[in-house]
Coordinates of C-alpha atoms in Angstrom, one line a residue:
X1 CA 85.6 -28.0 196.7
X2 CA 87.4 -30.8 194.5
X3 CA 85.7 -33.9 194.0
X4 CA 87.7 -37.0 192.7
X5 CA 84.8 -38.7 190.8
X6 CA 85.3 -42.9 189.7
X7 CA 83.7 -43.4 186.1
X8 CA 83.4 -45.8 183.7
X9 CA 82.4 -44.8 180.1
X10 CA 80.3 -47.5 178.1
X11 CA 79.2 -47.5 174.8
X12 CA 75.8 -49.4 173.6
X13 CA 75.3 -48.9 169.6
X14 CA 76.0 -45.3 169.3
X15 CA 75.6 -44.2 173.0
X16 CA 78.3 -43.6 175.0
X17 CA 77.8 -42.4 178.0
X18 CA 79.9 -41.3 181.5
X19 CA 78.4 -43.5 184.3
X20 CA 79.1 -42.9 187.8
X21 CA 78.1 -45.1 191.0
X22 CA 76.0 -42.4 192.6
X23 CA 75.6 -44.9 195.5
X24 CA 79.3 -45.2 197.1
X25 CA 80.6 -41.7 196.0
X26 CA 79.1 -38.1 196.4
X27 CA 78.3 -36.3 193.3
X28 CA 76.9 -33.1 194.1
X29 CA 75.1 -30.5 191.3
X30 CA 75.1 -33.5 188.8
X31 CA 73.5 -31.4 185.7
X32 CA 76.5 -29.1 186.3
X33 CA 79.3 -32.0 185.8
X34 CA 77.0 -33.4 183.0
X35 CA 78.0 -30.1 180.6
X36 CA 81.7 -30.4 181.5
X37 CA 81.7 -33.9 180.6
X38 CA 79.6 -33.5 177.4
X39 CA 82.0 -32.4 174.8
X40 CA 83.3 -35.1 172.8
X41 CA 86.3 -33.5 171.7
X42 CA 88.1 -32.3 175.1
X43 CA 88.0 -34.2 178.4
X44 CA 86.3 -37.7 178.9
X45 CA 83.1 -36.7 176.4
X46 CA 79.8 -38.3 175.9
X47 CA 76.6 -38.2 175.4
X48 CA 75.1 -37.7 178.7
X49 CA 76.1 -38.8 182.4
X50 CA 74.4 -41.5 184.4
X51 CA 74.4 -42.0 187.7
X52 CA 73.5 -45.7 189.9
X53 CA 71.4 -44.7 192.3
X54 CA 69.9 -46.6 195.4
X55 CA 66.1 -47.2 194.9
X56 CA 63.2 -48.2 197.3
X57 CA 60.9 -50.2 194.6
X58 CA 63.8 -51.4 192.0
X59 CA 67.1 -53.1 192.2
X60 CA 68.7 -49.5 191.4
X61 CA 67.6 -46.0 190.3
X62 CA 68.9 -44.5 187.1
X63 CA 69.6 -40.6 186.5
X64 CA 70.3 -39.8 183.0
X65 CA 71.3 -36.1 182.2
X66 CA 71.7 -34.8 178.6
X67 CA 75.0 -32.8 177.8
X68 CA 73.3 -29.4 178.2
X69 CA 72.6 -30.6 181.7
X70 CA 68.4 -31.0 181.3
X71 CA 67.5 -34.3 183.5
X72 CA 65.9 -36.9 181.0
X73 CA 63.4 -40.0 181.2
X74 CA 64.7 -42.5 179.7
X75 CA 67.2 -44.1 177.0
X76 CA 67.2 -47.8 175.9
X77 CA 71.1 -47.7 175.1
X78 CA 71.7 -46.0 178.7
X79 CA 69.3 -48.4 180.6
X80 CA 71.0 -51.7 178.9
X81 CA 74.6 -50.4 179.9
X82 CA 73.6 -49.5 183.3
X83 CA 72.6 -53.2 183.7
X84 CA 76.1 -54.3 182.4
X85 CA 77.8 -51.5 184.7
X86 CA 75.8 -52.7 187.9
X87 CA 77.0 -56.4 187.4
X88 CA 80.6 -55.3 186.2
X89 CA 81.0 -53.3 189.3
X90 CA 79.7 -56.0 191.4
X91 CA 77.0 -54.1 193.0
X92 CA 75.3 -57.1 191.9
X93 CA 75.0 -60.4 190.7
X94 CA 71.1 -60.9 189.8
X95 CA 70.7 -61.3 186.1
X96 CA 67.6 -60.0 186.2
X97 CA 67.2 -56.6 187.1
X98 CA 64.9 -53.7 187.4
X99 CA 66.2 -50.2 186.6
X100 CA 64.2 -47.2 188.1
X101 CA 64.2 -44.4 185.7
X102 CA 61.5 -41.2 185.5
X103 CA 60.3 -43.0 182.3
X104 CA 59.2 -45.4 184.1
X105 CA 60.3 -48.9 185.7
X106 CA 62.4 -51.2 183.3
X107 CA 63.0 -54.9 183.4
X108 CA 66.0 -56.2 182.3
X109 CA 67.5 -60.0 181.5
X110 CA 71.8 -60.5 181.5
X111 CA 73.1 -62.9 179.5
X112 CA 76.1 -63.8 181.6
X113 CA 78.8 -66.5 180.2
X114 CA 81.9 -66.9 182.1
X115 CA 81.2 -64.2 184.6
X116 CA 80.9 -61.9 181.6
X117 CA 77.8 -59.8 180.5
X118 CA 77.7 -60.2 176.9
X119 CA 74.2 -59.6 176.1
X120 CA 71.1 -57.5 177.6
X121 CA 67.5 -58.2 177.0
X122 CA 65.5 -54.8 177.9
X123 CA 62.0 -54.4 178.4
X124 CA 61.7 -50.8 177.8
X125 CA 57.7 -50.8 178.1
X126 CA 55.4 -49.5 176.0
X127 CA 55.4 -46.2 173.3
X128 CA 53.6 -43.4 173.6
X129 CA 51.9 -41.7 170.8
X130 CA 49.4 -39.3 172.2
X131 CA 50.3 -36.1 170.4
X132 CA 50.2 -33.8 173.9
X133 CA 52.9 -36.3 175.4
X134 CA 55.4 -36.5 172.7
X135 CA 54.6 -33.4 172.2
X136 CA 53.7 -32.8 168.8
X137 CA 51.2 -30.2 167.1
X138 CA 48.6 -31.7 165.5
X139 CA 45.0 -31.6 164.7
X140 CA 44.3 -35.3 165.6
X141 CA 45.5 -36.5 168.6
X142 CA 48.2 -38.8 167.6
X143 CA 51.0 -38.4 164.7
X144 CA 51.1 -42.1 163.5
X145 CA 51.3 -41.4 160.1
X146 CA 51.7 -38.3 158.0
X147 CA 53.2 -36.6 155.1
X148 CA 56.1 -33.8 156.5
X149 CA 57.5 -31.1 154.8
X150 CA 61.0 -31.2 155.3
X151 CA 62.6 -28.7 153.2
X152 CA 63.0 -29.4 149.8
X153 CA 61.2 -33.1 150.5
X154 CA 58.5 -34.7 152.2
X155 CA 58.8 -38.0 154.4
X156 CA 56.4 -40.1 155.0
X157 CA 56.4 -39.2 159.2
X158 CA 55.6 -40.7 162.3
X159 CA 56.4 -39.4 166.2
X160 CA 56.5 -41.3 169.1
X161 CA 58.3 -41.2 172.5
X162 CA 59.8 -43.1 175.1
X163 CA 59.9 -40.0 177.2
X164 CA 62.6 -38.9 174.8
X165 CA 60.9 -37.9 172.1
X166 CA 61.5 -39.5 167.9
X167 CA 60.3 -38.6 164.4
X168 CA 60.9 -41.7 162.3
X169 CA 60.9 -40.6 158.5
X170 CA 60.6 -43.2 156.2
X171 CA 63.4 -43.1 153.4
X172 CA 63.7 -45.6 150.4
X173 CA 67.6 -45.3 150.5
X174 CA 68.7 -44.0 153.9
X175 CA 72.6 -45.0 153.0
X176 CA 72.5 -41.8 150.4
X177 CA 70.3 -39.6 152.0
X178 CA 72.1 -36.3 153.4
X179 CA 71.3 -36.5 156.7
X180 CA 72.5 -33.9 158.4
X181 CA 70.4 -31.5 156.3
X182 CA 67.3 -32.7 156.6
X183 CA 68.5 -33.7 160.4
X184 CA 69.3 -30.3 161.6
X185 CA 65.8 -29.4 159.4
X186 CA 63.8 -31.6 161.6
X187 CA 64.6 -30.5 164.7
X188 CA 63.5 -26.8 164.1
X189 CA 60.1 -27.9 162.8
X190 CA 57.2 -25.7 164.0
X191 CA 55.0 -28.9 164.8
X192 CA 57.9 -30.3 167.6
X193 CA 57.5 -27.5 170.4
X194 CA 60.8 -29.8 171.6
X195 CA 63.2 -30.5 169.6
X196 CA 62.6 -34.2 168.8
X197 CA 65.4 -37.0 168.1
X198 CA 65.2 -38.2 164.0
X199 CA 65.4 -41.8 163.1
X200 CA 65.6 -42.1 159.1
X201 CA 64.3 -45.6 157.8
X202 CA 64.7 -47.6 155.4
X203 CA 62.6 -51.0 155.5
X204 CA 64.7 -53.7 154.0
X205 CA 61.5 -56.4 154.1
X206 CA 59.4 -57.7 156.6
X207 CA 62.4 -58.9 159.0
X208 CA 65.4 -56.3 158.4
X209 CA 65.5 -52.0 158.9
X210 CA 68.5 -49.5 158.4
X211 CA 68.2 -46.6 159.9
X212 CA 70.7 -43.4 160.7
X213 CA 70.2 -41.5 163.9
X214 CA 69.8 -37.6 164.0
X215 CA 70.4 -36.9 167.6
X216 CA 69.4 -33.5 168.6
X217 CA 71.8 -31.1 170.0
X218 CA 74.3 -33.7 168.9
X219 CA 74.3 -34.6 165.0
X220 CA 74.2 -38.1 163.3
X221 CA 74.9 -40.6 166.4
X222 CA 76.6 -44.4 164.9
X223 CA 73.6 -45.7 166.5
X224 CA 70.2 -45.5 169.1
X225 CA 68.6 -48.0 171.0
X226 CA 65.1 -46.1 170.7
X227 CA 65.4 -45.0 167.7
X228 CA 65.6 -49.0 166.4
X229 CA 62.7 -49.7 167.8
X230 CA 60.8 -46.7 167.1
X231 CA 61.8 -47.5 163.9
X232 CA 60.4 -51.4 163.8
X233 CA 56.9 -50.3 165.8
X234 CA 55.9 -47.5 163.3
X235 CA 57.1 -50.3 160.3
X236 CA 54.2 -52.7 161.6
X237 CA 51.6 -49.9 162.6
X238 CA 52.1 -49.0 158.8
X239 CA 52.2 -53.0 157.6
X240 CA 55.8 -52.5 156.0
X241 CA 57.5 -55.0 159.0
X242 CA 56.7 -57.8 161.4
X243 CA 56.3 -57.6 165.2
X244 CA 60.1 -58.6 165.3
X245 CA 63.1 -57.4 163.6
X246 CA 66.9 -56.6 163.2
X247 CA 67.6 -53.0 163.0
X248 CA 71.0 -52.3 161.4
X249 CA 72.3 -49.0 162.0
X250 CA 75.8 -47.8 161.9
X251 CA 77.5 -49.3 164.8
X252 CA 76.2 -52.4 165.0
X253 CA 72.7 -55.0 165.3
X254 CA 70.2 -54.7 167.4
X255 CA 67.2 -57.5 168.0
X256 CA 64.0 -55.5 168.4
X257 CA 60.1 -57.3 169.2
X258 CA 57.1 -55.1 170.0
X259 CA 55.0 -57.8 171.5
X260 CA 51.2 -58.6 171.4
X261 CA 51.3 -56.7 174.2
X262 CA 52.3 -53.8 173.1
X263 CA 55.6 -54.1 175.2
X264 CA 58.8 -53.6 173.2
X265 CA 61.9 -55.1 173.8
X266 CA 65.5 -54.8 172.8
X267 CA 68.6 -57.1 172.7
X268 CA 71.8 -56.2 171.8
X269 CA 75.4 -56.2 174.0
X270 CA 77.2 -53.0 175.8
X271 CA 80.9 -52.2 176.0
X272 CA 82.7 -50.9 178.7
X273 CA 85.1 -48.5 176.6
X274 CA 87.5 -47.5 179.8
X275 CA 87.6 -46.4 183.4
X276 CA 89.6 -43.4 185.0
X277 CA 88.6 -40.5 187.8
X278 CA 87.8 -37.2 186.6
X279 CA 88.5 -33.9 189.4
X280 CA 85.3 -32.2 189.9
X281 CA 85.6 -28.7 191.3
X282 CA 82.1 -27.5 192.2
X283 CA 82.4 -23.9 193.7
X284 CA 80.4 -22.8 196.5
X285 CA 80.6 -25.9 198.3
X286 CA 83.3 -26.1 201.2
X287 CA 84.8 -28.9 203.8

């Protein structure tokens, strides 16, 4: 059977990602269409489909699915844009939202002028760093900070997760650093039993980060929502940064405060890059 699928494709800082209102339209075997959309250089291409789903306990349920079609928790970039999308589409006009997501429930604050989203506050909770939930092998039972071997070099290392999991390796010029090498390095590690996302920092001072994104599965990404402020908690845990800082990263700014709480938050705006329908042809399935 043929399915003529509406999508939007949105971009937040690096992510772009297919989204599809899951509530209005049928999208059967979703992991399926997520690997046909997936390649960036044929087709529509992103970095994952999401889909708007209807939720008992939130305003709407997010389903994010990674190009190899594996359903994920959570992504920062994906949650803000699906706040933008929601409110673009006029499935609502609430400026505060809450997102459903497996990674847990996530509270959102639009910044609407002229009937325009042009900025999203996200409250993406807290980060985990209990060594059996990142997962990460390790004799203690948390990898805040280490030395790791990484190839020819060793980074000063920490790994935490946001139910996707990141290494943040700490880099005293990340503009020069060869990325992709110590990248693709990274994610074959013995200690990561999953292959774990790689933020490279560099800690400007106190107030300012650059980082570069090591995606894995995909290569060096222009930017990552998580990965900023994975980047700014494990600065403070290790005294290099405040509480509150802007992350620069390759496509753009992003606001990020880990709170006295523990709570971290990120601000930055979302793009909706275009719209189209995309045929679906999902065999096995008939009239």
């Amino acid at each position: 059977m043929i399915y003529r699928l509406k999508f939007t494709k949105m971009q937040a800082y690096g992510n772009d990602y297919v989204y599809m209102d899951a509530i209005h339209q049928e999208i059967p075997a979703p992991e399926k269409l997520a690997v046909k959309i997936a390649d960036r250089h044929f087709g529509i291409g992103s970095d994952g489909l999401v889909l708007i789903c209807p939720s008992d306990i939130c305003d709407f349920k997010m389903r994010i699915f990674n190009p190899d079609g594996t359903e994920a928790e959570m992504c920062g970039n994906a949650v803000r844009s699906t706040a933008k999308f929601v409110y673009f589409h006029h499935l609502t006009q609430k400026e505060q939202l809450t997102i459903e997501t497996l990674g847990g429930i996530k509270h959102l604050q639009l910044d609407v002028r002229e009937g325009e989203v042009v900025n999203i506050r996200a409250n993406i909770g807290k980060p985990e760093f209990q060594a059996d939930k990142i997962p990460v092998l390790t004799e203690g039972d948390t990898f805040i900070d280490r030395q790791l071997q990484v190839g020819d070099r060793v980074f000063r290392a920490s790994s935490l997760s946001w139910g996707n999991p990141h290494t943040v390796l700490l880099a005293e010029d990340v503009s020069a650093l060869d990325v992709a090498k110590y990248g693709n390095l990274t994610e074959h590690l013995e200690c990561f039993p999953r292959r774990t996302n790689v933020t490279f920092a560099q800690i400007i001072d106190k107030e300012h980060i650059f980082i570069r994104e090591w995606e894995r599965g995909t290569g060096e990404t222009i930017g990552c929502g998580t990965g900023c402020c994975s980047a700014v908690v494990v600065g403070n845990l290790l005294g290099l940064c405040g509480r509150k800082a802007v992350v620069r990263q390759i496509g753009g700014d992003l606001d990020v405060e880990w709170d006295e709480e523990g709570v971290v938050h990120m601000t930055g705006p979302s793009h909706v890059v275009y719209q189209g329908e995309y045929l679906y042809e999902v065999e096995g399935i008939t009239c």
